[in-house]
C-alpha angles and dihedrals in degrees: 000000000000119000131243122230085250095053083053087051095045088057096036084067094046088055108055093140091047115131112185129025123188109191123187107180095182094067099023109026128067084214142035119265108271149171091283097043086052091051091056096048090051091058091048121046103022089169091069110143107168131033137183113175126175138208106013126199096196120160088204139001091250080104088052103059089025078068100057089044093052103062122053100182084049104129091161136046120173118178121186126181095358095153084184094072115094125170087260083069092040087061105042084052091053092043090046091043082045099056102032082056093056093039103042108095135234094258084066101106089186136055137165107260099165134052114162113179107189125181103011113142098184090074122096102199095199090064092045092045089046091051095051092053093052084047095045086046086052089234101119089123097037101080128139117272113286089002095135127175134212084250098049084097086056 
């Protein structure tokens, strides 16, 4: 028996003090994890600390990083088969895990310390690769005249 995004919702609110939440649609769901699911997962179990959803059905990667942002306690994020995610979103989610890592206090206790993005074919690795480098040597603003990239608009 597959379950319906209401019976997932039914058992999100019964969950506020749930922690981890490991989600295989293919087997459990009757459709793939999307914005609204999200949505409802965010309202529900606010402590979450670790998620592994599979497979996604995002339009954009805004759920993605709305994700991260979300939840504050969130030390894992593993995302499978979210056809959504470019490398225009891949690199929005590192410059956000970036400067959220050099802005969070000490007092924060939690931090993301995992992101795993698996099966994803929109993503050319080269040019992913080629922008973390520019953002680890600290260079992101520093292109040559006219280079742009499919994340300036980010």
């Amino acid at each position: 028996m597959a379950l319906s995004r209401e019976h997932l919702s039914a058992i999100f609110s019964g969950c506020p003090l749930l922690s981890r939440l490991v989600l295989n649609c293919d087997i459990w769901c009757d459709s793939p994890v999307d914005d609204q699911l999200l949505g409802d997962l965010r309202r529900c179990c606010p402590l979450l600390e670790h998620l592994d959803l599979c497979p996604g059905n995002y339009q954009t990667t805004d759920a993605c990083l709305a994700v991260m942002a979300t939840f504050p306690r969130l030390r894992t994020l593993r995302l499978v088969e979210f056809s959504g995610i470019t490398e225009a979103g891949l690199m929005a989610a590192i410059r956000w895990l970036i400067s959220s890592s050099r802005t969070s206090s000490s007092s924060q206790q939690q931090q993301l310390v995992s992101f795993t993005v698996e099966d994803c074919c929109d993503i050319d690795v080269q040019r992913v690769m080629d922008g973390l480098r520019r953002l680890h040597a600290g260079k992101e603003g520093e292109r040559r005249k006219g280079e742009k990239t499919d994340y300036d608009h980010l």
